[in-house]
mmCIF file of C-alpha atoms in Angstrom:
data_model
loop_
_atom_site.group_PDB
_atom_site.id
_atom_site.type_symbol
_atom_site.label_atom_id
_atom_site.label_comp_id
_atom_site.label_asym_id
_atom_site.label_seq_id
_atom_site.Cartn_x
_atom_site.Cartn_y
_atom_site.Cartn_z
ATOM 1 C CA MET A 1 115.533 -160.219 -184.929
ATOM 2 C CA ASN A 2 113.453 -157.158 -185.422
ATOM 3 C CA VAL A 3 113.735 -153.755 -183.763
ATOM 4 C CA ASN A 4 111.047 -154.515 -181.163
ATOM 5 C CA THR A 5 112.824 -157.634 -179.932
ATOM 6 C CA ILE A 6 116.135 -155.800 -179.662
ATOM 7 C CA GLY A 7 114.434 -152.973 -177.755
ATOM 8 C CA GLU A 8 112.877 -155.498 -175.353
ATOM 9 C CA PHE A 9 116.293 -157.068 -174.729
ATOM 10 C CA VAL A 10 117.881 -153.662 -174.132
ATOM 11 C CA GLY A 11 115.117 -152.794 -171.662
ATOM 12 C CA ALA A 12 115.499 -156.112 -169.859
ATOM 13 C CA PHE A 13 119.270 -155.673 -169.732
ATOM 14 C CA LEU A 14 118.907 -152.208 -168.190
ATOM 15 C CA ILE A 15 116.473 -153.571 -165.598
ATOM 16 C CA LEU A 16 118.906 -156.387 -164.754
ATOM 17 C CA THR A 17 121.811 -153.925 -164.538
ATOM 18 C CA GLY A 18 119.721 -151.746 -162.209
ATOM 19 C CA GLY A 19 119.129 -154.751 -159.964
ATOM 20 C CA VAL A 20 122.856 -155.508 -159.832
ATOM 21 C CA ALA A 21 123.636 -151.866 -159.010
ATOM 22 C CA SER A 22 121.052 -152.022 -156.233
ATOM 23 C CA VAL A 23 122.737 -155.076 -154.706
ATOM 24 C CA ILE A 24 126.109 -153.320 -154.882
ATOM 25 C CA SER A 25 124.515 -150.347 -153.124
ATOM 26 C CA VAL A 26 123.375 -152.594 -150.287
ATOM 27 C CA PHE A 27 126.893 -153.975 -149.844
ATOM 28 C CA GLY A 28 128.167 -150.403 -149.627
ATOM 29 C CA LEU A 29 125.614 -149.588 -146.939
ATOM 30 C CA LEU A 30 126.638 -152.621 -144.902
ATOM 31 C CA ARG A 31 130.407 -152.349 -145.272
ATOM 32 C CA LEU A 32 131.224 -148.645 -145.077
ATOM 33 C CA PRO A 33 132.244 -147.242 -141.677
ATOM 34 C CA ASP A 34 130.299 -144.014 -141.048
ATOM 35 C CA VAL A 35 127.201 -142.072 -142.010
ATOM 36 C CA TYR A 36 129.063 -139.950 -144.539
ATOM 37 C CA THR A 37 130.366 -142.791 -146.673
ATOM 38 C CA ARG A 38 127.150 -144.780 -146.256
ATOM 39 C CA SER A 39 125.159 -141.833 -147.509
ATOM 40 C CA HIS A 40 127.437 -141.674 -150.534
ATOM 41 C CA ALA A 41 126.768 -145.346 -151.265
ATOM 42 C CA ALA A 42 123.051 -144.930 -150.714
ATOM 43 C CA THR A 43 122.580 -141.899 -152.914
ATOM 44 C CA LYS A 44 125.012 -142.479 -155.766
ATOM 45 C CA SER A 45 124.570 -146.162 -156.471
ATOM 46 C CA SER A 46 120.902 -146.320 -155.516
ATOM 47 C CA THR A 47 120.144 -143.387 -157.784
ATOM 48 C CA LEU A 48 121.968 -145.149 -160.582
ATOM 49 C CA ALA A 49 120.075 -148.375 -159.843
ATOM 50 C CA VAL A 50 116.669 -146.697 -159.868
ATOM 51 C CA LEU A 51 117.480 -144.722 -163.008
ATOM 52 C CA LEU A 52 118.641 -147.843 -164.841
ATOM 53 C CA THR A 53 115.560 -149.778 -163.750
ATOM 54 C CA LEU A 54 113.122 -147.028 -164.713
ATOM 55 C CA SER A 55 114.902 -146.414 -168.006
ATOM 56 C CA GLY A 56 114.799 -150.123 -168.773
ATOM 57 C CA ALA A 57 111.089 -150.264 -167.982
ATOM 58 C CA PHE A 58 110.477 -147.235 -170.207
ATOM 59 C CA ILE A 59 112.383 -148.773 -173.128
ATOM 60 C CA TYR A 60 110.731 -152.156 -172.621
ATOM 61 C CA PHE A 61 107.216 -150.690 -172.690
ATOM 62 C CA LEU A 62 108.116 -148.455 -175.621
ATOM 63 C CA PHE A 63 109.225 -151.352 -177.807
ATOM 64 C CA SER A 64 106.932 -154.130 -176.604
ATOM 65 C CA GLN A 65 103.633 -152.234 -176.379
ATOM 66 C CA HIS A 66 104.490 -148.977 -178.217
ATOM 67 C CA PHE A 67 103.503 -147.074 -175.095
ATOM 68 C CA VAL A 68 105.255 -143.914 -173.908
ATOM 69 C CA SER A 69 104.861 -143.768 -170.133
ATOM 70 C CA VAL A 70 104.908 -140.217 -168.854
ATOM 71 C CA ARG A 71 104.885 -141.591 -165.287
ATOM 72 C CA LEU A 72 108.177 -143.384 -165.867
ATOM 73 C CA LEU A 73 109.721 -140.265 -167.393
ATOM 74 C CA LEU A 74 108.550 -138.180 -164.427
ATOM 75 C CA GLY A 75 109.905 -140.833 -162.051
ATOM 76 C CA ILE A 76 113.300 -140.678 -163.748
ATOM 77 C CA VAL A 77 113.426 -136.891 -163.496
ATOM 78 C CA PHE A 78 112.156 -136.884 -159.902
ATOM 79 C CA VAL A 79 114.702 -139.450 -158.678
ATOM 80 C CA PHE A 80 117.515 -137.782 -160.606
ATOM 81 C CA LEU A 81 116.788 -134.441 -158.945
ATOM 82 C CA THR A 82 115.788 -135.413 -155.414
ATOM 83 C CA ALA A 83 117.987 -138.349 -154.364
ATOM 84 C CA PRO A 84 121.358 -136.534 -154.481
ATOM 85 C CA VAL A 85 119.882 -133.481 -152.767
ATOM 86 C CA ALA A 86 118.394 -135.646 -150.008
ATOM 87 C CA GLY A 87 121.735 -137.402 -149.491
ATOM 88 C CA HIS A 88 123.523 -134.078 -149.282
ATOM 89 C CA LEU A 89 121.059 -132.749 -146.716
ATOM 90 C CA ILE A 90 121.339 -135.894 -144.590
ATOM 91 C CA VAL A 91 125.138 -135.627 -144.530
ATOM 92 C CA ARG A 92 124.957 -131.915 -143.805
ATOM 93 C CA ALA A 93 122.587 -132.501 -140.882
ATOM 94 C CA ALA A 94 124.852 -135.250 -139.554
ATOM 95 C CA TYR A 95 127.906 -132.991 -139.768
ATOM 96 C CA ARG A 96 126.184 -130.106 -138.035
ATOM 97 C CA SER A 97 124.960 -132.521 -135.333
ATOM 98 C CA ASN A 98 128.635 -133.403 -134.690
ATOM 99 C CA VAL A 99 128.414 -137.006 -135.855
ATOM 100 C CA LYS A 100 131.964 -138.345 -135.650
ATOM 101 C CA LEU A 101 133.922 -139.137 -138.781
ATOM 102 C CA ALA A 102 135.312 -142.641 -139.187
ATOM 103 C CA ASP A 103 138.710 -143.328 -137.640
ATOM 104 C CA ILE A 104 140.203 -143.922 -141.078
ATOM 105 C CA SER A 105 139.248 -140.397 -142.213
ATOM 106 C CA THR A 106 142.380 -138.325 -142.579
ATOM 107 C CA GLU A 107 141.101 -134.791 -143.026
ATOM 108 C CA ASP A 108 138.044 -132.693 -142.231
ATOM 109 C CA GLU A 109 138.119 -129.996 -144.901
ATOM 110 C CA LEU A 110 134.770 -128.524 -143.917
ATOM 111 C CA TYR A 111 135.879 -127.691 -140.367
ATOM 112 C CA GLU A 112 138.007 -124.767 -141.500
ATOM 113 C CA VAL A 113 135.178 -123.348 -143.600
ATOM 114 C CA LEU A 114 132.507 -123.524 -140.895
ATOM 115 C CA HIS A 115 134.636 -122.586 -137.892
ATOM 116 C CA LYS A 116 136.665 -119.614 -139.113
ATOM 117 C CA ASP A 117 135.992 -117.682 -135.891
ATOM 118 C CA LYS A 118 137.431 -120.421 -133.668
ATOM 119 C CA ILE A 119 140.513 -120.757 -135.833
ATOM 120 C CA GLU A 120 141.199 -117.025 -135.681
ATOM 121 C CA GLU A 121 140.737 -116.903 -131.874
ATOM 122 C CA ASP A 122 142.751 -119.991 -131.024
ATOM 123 C CA GLY A 123 145.327 -119.887 -133.710
ATOM 124 C CA THR A 124 145.327 -123.687 -133.552
ATOM 125 C CA GLY A 125 142.104 -124.518 -135.290
ATOM 126 C CA ARG A 126 140.772 -127.079 -132.807
#
């Protein structure tokens, strides 16, 4: 085996691993109880899946055709920067719109930070 063949196999393996991570992400979206945990599954594992797939495509093209794709590199950087931020903003908008936490959630740590005035007035916090 030469270096090009090994590079092609590594690229194909990363693409396959990205596909598996994407399927796991879908199961997380279907099984998790509320928007907060679903957003976590969507952003973390989907970002990993896209990054693995794009990295695998970059490595595959690099070793099979000796082609450095700037578009793939920009796609990797763009997804790495924007997907977690978008997930955070979606969860933040849901929280500020008073979307209910799941029943299995035990603690709302952000309530005390955002509602300091109510806690000081009531003395109870809720």
